[in-house]
Each structure stands twice: as C-alpha cells, then as structure tokens.
PDB file of C-alpha atoms in Angstrom:
ATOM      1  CA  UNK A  15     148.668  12.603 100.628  1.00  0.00           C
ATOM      2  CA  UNK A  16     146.364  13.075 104.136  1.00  0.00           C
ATOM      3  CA  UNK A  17     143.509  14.628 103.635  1.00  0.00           C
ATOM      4  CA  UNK A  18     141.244  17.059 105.849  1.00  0.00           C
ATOM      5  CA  UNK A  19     141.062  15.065 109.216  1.00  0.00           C
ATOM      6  CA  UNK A  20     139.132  16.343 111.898  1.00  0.00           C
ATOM      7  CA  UNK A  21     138.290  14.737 115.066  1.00  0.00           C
ATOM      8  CA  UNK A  22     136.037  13.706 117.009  1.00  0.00           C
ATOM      9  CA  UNK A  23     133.940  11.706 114.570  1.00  0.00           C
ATOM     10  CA  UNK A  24     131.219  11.975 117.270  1.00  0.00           C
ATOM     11  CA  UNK A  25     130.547  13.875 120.556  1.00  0.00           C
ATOM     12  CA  UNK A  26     127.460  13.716 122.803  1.00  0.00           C
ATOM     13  CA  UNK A  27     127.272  16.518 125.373  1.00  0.00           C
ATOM     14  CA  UNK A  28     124.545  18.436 127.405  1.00  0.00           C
ATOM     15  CA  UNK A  29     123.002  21.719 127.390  1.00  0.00           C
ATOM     16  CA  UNK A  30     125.255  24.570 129.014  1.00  0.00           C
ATOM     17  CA  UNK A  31     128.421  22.492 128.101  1.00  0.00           C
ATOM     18  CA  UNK A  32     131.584  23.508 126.308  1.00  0.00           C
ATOM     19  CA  UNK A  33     133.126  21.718 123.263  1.00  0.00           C
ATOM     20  CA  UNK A  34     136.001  21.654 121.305  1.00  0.00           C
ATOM     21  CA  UNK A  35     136.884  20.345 117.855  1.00  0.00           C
ATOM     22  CA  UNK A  36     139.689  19.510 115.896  1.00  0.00           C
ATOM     23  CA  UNK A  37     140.811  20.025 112.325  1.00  0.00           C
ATOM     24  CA  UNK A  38     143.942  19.100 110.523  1.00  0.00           C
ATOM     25  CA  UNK A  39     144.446  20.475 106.740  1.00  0.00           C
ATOM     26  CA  UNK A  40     145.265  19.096 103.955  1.00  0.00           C
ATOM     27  CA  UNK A  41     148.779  19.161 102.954  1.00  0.00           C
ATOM     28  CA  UNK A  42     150.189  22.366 101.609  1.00  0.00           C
ATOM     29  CA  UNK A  43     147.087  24.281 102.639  1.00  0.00           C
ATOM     30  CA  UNK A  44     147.163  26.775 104.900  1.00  0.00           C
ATOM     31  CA  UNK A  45     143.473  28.289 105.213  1.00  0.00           C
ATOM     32  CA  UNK A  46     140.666  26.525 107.394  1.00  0.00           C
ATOM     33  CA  UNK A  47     136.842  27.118 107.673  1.00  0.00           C
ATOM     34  CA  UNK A  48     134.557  25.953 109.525  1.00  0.00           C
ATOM     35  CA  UNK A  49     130.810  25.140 108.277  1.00  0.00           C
ATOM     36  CA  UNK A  50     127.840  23.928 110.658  1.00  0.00           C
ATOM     37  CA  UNK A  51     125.452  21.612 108.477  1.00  0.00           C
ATOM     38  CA  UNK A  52     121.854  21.276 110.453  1.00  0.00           C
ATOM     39  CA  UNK A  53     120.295  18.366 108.772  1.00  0.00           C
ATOM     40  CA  UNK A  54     118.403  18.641 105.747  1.00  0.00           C
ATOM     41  CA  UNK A  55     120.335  21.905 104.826  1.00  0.00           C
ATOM     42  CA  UNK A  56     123.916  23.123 103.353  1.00  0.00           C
ATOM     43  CA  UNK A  57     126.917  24.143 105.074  1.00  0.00           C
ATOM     44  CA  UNK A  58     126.620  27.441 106.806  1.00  0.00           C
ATOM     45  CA  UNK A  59     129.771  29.448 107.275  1.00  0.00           C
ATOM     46  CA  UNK A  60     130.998  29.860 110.692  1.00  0.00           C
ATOM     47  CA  UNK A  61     134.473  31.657 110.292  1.00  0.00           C
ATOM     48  CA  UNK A  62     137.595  31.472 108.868  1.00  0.00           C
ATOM     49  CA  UNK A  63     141.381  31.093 109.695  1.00  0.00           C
ATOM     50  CA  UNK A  64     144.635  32.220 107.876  1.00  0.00           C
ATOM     51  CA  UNK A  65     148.035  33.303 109.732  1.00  0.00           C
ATOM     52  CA  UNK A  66     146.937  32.169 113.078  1.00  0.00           C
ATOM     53  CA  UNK A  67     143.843  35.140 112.637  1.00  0.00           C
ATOM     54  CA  UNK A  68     140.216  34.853 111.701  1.00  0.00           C
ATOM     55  CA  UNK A  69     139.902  36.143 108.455  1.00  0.00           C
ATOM     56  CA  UNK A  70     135.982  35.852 107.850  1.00  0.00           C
ATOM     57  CA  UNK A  71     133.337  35.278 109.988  1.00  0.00           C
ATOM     58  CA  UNK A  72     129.316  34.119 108.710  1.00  0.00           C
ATOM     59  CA  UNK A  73     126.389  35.023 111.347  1.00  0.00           C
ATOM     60  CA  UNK A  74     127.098  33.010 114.130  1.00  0.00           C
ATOM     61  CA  UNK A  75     127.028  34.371 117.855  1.00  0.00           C
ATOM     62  CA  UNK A  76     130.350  34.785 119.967  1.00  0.00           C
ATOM     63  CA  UNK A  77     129.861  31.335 121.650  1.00  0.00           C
ATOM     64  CA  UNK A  78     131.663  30.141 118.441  1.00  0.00           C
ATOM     65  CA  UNK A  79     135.076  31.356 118.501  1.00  0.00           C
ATOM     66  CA  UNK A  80     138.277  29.060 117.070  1.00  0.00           C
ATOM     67  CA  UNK A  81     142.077  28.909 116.785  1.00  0.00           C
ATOM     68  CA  UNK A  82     144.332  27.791 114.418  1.00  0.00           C
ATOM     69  CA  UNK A  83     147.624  27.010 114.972  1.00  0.00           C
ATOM     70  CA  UNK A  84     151.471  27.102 113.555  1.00  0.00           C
ATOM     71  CA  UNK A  85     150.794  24.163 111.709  1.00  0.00           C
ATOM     72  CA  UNK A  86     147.927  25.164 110.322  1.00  0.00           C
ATOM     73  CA  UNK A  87     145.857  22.866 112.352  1.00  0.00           C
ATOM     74  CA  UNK A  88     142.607  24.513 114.296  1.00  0.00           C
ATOM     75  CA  UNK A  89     140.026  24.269 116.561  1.00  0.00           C
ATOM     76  CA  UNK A  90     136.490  24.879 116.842  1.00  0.00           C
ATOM     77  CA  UNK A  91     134.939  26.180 120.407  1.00  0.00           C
ATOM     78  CA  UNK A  92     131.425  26.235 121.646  1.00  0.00           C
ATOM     79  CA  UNK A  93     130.237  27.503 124.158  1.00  0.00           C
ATOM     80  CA  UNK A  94     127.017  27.307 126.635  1.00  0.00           C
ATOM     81  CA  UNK A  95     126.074  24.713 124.118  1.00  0.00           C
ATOM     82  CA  UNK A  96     121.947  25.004 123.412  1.00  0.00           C
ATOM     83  CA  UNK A  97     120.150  22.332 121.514  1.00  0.00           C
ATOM     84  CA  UNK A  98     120.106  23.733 118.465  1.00  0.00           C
ATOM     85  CA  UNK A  99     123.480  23.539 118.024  1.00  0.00           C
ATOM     86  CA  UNK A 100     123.578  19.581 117.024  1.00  0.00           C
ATOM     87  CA  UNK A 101     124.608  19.509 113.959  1.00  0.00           C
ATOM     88  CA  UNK A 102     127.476  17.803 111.535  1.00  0.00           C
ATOM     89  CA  UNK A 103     130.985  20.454 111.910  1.00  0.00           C
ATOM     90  CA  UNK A 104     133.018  20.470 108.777  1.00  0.00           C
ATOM     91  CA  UNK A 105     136.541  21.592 108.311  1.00  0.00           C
ATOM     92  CA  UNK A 106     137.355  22.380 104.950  1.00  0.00           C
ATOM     93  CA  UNK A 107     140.960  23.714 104.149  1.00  0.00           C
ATOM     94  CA  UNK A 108     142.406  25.323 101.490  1.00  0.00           C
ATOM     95  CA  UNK A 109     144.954  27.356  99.905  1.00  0.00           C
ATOM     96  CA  UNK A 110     146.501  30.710 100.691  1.00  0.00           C
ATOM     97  CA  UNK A 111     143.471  33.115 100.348  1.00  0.00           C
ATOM     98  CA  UNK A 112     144.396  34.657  96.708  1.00  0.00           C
ATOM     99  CA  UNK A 113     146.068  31.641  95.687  1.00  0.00           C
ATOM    100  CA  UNK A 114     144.287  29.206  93.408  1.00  0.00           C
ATOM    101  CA  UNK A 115     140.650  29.431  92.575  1.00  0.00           C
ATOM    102  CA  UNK A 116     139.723  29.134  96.495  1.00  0.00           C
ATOM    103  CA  UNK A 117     138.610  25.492  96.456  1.00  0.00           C
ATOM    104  CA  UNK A 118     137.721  24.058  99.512  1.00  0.00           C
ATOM    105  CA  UNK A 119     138.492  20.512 100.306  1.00  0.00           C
ATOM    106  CA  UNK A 120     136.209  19.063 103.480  1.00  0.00           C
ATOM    107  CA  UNK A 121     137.081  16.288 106.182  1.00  0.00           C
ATOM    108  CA  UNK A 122     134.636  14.285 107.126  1.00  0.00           C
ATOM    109  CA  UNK A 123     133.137  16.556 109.962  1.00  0.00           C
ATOM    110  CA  UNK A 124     132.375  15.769 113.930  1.00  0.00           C
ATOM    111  CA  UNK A 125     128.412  15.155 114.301  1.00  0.00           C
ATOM    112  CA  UNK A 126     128.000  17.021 117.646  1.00  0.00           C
ATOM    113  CA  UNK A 127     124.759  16.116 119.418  1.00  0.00           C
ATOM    114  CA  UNK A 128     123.314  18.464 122.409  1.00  0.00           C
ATOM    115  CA  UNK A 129     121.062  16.742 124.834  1.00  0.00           C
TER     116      UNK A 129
ATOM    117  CA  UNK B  27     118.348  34.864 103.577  1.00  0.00           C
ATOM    118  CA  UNK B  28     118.781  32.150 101.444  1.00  0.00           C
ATOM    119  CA  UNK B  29     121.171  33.095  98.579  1.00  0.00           C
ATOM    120  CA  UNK B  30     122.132  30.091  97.100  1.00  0.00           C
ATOM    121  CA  UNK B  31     119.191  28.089  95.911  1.00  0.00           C
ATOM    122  CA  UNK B  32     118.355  24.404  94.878  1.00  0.00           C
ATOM    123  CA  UNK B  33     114.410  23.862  94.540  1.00  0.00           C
ATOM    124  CA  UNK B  34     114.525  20.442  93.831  1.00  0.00           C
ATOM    125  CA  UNK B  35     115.471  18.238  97.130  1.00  0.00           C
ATOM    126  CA  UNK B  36     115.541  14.877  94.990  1.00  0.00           C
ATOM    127  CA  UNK B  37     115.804  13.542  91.568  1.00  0.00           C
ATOM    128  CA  UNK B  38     115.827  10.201  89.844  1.00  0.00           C
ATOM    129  CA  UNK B  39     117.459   8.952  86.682  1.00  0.00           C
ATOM    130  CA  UNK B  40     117.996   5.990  84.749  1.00  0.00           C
ATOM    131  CA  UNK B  41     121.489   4.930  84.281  1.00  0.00           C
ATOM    132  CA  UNK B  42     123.485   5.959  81.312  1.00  0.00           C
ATOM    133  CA  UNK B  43     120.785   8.797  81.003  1.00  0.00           C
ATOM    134  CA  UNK B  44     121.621  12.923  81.572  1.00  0.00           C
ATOM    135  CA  UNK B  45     121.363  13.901  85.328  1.00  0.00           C
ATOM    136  CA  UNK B  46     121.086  17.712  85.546  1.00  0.00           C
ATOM    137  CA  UNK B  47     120.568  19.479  88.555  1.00  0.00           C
ATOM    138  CA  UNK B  48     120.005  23.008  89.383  1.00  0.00           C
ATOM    139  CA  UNK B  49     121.400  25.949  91.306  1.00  0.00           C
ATOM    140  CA  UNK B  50     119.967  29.635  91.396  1.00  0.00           C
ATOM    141  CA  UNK B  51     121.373  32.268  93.187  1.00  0.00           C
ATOM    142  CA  UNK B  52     120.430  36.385  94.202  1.00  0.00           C
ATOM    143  CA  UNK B  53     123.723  37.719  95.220  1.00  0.00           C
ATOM    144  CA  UNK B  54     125.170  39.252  91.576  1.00  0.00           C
ATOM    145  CA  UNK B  55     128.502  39.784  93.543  1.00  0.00           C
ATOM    146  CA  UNK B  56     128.902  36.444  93.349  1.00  0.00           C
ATOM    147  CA  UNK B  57     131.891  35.112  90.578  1.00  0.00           C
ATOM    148  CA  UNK B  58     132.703  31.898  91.761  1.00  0.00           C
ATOM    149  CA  UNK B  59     130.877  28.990  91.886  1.00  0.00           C
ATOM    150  CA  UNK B  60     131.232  24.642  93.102  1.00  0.00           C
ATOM    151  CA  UNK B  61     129.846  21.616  92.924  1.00  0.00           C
ATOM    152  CA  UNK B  62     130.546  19.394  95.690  1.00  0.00           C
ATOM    153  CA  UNK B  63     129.361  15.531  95.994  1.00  0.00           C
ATOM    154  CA  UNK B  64     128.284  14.256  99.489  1.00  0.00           C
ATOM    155  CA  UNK B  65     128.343  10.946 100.262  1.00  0.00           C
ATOM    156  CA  UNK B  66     126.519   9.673 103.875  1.00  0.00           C
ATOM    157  CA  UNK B  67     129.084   9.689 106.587  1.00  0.00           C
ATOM    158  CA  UNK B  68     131.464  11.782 104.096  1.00  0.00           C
ATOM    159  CA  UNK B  69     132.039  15.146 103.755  1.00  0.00           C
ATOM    160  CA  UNK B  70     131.451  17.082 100.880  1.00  0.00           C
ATOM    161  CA  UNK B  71     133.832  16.546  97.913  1.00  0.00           C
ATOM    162  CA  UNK B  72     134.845  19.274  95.503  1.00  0.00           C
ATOM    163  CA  UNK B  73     133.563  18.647  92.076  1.00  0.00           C
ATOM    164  CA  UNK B  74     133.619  20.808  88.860  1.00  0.00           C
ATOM    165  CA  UNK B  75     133.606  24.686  89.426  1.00  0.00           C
ATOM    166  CA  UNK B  76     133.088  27.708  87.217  1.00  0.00           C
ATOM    167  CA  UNK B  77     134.027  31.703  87.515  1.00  0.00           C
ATOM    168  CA  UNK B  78     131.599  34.111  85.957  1.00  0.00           C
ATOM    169  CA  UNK B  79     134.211  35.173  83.173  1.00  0.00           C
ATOM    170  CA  UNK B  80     132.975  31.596  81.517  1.00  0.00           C
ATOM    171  CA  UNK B  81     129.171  30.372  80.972  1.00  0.00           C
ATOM    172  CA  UNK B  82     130.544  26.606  80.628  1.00  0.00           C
ATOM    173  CA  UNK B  83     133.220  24.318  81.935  1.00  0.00           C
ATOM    174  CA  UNK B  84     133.646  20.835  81.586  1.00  0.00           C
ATOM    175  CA  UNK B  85     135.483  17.735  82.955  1.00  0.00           C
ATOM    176  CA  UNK B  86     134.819  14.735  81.902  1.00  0.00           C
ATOM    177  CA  UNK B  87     130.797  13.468  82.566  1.00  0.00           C
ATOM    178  CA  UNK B  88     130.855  16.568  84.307  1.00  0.00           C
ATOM    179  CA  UNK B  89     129.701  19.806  82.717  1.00  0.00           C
ATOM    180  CA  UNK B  90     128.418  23.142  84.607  1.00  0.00           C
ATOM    181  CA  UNK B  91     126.663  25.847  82.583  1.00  0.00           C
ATOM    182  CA  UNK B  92     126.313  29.597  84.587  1.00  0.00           C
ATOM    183  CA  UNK B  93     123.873  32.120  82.962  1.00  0.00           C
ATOM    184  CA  UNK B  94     124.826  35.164  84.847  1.00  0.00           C
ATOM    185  CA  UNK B  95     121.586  37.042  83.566  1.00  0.00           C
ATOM    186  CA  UNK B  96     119.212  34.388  85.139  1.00  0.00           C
ATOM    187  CA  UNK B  97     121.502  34.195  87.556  1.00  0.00           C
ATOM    188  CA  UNK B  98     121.313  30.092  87.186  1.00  0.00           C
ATOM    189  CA  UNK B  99     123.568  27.443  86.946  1.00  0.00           C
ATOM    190  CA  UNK B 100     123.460  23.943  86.058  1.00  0.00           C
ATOM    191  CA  UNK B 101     125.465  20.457  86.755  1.00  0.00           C
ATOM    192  CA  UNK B 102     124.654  17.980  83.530  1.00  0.00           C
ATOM    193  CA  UNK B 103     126.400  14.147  84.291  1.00  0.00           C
ATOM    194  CA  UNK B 104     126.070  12.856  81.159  1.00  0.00           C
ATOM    195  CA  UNK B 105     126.089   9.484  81.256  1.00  0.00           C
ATOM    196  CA  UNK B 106     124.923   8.909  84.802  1.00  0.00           C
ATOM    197  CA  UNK B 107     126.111   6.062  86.741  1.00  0.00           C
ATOM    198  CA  UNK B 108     124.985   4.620  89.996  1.00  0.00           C
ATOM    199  CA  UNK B 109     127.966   5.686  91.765  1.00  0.00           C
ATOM    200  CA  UNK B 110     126.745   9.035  90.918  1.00  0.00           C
ATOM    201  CA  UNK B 111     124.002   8.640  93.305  1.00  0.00           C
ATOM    202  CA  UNK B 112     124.670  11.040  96.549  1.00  0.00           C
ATOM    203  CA  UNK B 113     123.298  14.434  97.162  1.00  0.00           C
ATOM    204  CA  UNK B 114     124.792  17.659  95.202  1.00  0.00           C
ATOM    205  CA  UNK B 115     125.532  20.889  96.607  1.00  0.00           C
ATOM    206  CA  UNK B 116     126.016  24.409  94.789  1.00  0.00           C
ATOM    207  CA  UNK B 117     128.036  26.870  95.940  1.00  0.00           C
ATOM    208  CA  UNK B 118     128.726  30.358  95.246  1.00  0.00           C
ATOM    209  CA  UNK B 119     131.243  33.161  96.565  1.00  0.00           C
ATOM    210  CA  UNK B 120     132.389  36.832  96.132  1.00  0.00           C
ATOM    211  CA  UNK B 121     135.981  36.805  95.039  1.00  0.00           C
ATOM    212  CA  UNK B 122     138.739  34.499  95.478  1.00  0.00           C
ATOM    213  CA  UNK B 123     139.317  33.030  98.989  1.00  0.00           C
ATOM    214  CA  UNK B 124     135.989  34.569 100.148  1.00  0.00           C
ATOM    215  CA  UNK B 125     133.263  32.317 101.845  1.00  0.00           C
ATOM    216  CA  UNK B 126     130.936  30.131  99.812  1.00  0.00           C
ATOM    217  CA  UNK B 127     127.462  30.029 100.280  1.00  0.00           C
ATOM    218  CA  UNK B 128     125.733  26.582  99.741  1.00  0.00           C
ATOM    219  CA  UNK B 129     122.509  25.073  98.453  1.00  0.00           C
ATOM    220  CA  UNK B 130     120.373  22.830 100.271  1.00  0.00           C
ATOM    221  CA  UNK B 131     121.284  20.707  98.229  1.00  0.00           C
ATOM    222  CA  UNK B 132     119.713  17.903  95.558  1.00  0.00           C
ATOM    223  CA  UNK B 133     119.953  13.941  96.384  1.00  0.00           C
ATOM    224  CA  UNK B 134     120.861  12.116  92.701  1.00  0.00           C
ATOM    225  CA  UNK B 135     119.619   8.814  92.683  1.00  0.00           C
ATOM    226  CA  UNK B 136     120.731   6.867  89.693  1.00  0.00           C
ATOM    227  CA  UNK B 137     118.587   3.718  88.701  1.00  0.00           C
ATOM    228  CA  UNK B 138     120.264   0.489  87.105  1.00  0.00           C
TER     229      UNK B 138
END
C-alpha cells in the first residue's frame, strides 16, 4: 500500500522565483493539505484540497495557491519566492472530510531552500 | 498566536522507564487531538489520538490523557525504548476534517 509521496525531495531556487510541488495521496484518500514546517517549529497549515476545490485555507498570503487533481494528486505553487519561505513542505492526505476521525497521514515533504 | 503548546523542546529518559510529554492548548473549540512521531528526513507519523468526549485512550505503550478543564494533554510511553527516540508533535483541531494545529514539538531521547 503507497504511501503519501511527494516530490521533489529537494529544490534550491532564488529569490523572485516560482516553484511547484508535488503530492500523491495515500490510497483511498481523497483529501490533501499542505503544511510549511520552518525549522525548529510545527507544521503550519497552508490550505486544503477536496473535490478538485480548496476547502480550508491557514494564514498564508496569495503567493501560495495549489491544485489538486482527478486523481486526487496536487500541487503546491509559490510564488515571488522570498527567503523566508525555505522551509520543509509536507503533504499529508486523508480521508473524505467527515469520514473517519480526520487523521492525517504525511509524506516525507520537499525541503525547499530560497537563496 | 500560538494555540497549540509544548514548553518543553527536549527530554531524556532511561530505557524501559515512563516517557511523558506534554501538550497545552487555548482554543476550547478544539475536540480532536494527535500525536505524531517525526523521525529526521521523515515526515511526521500519526500516532495515538483522542476526541474530547474521552479523557484517556490507549494503544499499546502508548497512552494519551486530555483534561479539557486545564485544557492539557499528555503522551505517557510506558516502557520507553530507544526506537522511541524522535521528536513528538501535538495536535489539535475543531471538528472532524478541520485543520490541525501543531506543537513545536518535544525531541524524546531514550537512553540504553
């Protein structure tokens, strides 16, 4: 049974750039977040996706914006990328919001560095 | 705004001895609470969780207590094992399917 994959597992880029990353869910999920974790702190929410739609959003500016896909699958977009936006990107999926107890299951995360 | 707390960054236990960690939170909407294990270059694995109808839940080592009054949980590993060792995160959220708010989490370190 795959897991929550997300790729990259790294990504370098530089100031004013644009990025995109990837999440697959787990099997028979069809929710995705998306968390930024600055080091030395916890997850923060970024938004979430259910039905192709973001469901939730946390307090992050419009240069954050995402997809998700038929498959469930999504992306993660950044733009005008500024320094402070290193950080590890997780991808945690889970069930149909309702469904379940809401557990989230993570994939390993991309570590984005801005230079 | 922090609303999920964990005031200790580290702790250190002696194998085979009780690990508990700590979790307080401000947001009394909150019903639904995790513990997720990190490991370094992993990400955060679900755990043990608990909804406010219950103050304890167990499964196997793993037991969380919630006092809603304090508004305080805690994660006892009873017995602790080096494997245990990686850093602990709380989480809480506001209704099923709702987004969780996380700790800072604690880093377990469990001594031979």
């Amino acid at each position: 049974d795959a897991g929550v994959t997300q790729s990259p597992t790294h990504l370098i880029k530089t100031r004013g750039q644009q990025v995109t990353l990837r999440c697959s869910p787990k099997s028979g999920h069809d929710t995705v977040s998306w968390y930024q974790q600055a080091l030395g702190q916890g997850p923060q929410f970024i938004f979430q996706y259910y039905e192709e739609e973001e469901r939730q959003r946390g307090n992050f500016p419009d240069r954050f914006s995402g997809h998700q896909f038929p498959n469930y699958s999504s992306e993660l977009n950044v733009n005008a990328l500024l320094l402070g936006d290193s950080a590890l990107y997780l991808c945690a999926s889970s069930l149909t919001p309702g469904q379940g107890h809401g557990e989230q299951y993570f994939g390993p995360g991309t570590r984005l560095t801005v230079t | 705004d922090q609303q999920v707390k964990q005031n200790s960054p580290s702790l250190s236990v002696q194998e085979g001895r009780i690990s508990i960690l700590n979790c307080d939170y401000t947001n009394s909407m909150f019903d639904y609470f995790l513990w997720y294990k990190k490991y370094p270059a992993e990400g955060p694995t679900f755990l043990i969780s608990i909804s406010s109808i219950k103050d304890k839940n167990e499964d196997g080592r793993f037991t969380v207590f919630l006092n809603k009054s304090a508004k305080h949980l805690s994660l006892h590993i009873v017995p602790s094992q080096p494997g245990d060792s990686a850093v602990y995160f709380c989480a809480a959220s506001a209704g099923t399917g709702n987004q969780f708010y996380f700790g800072t989490g604690t880093s377990l370190t469990v001594i031979p």
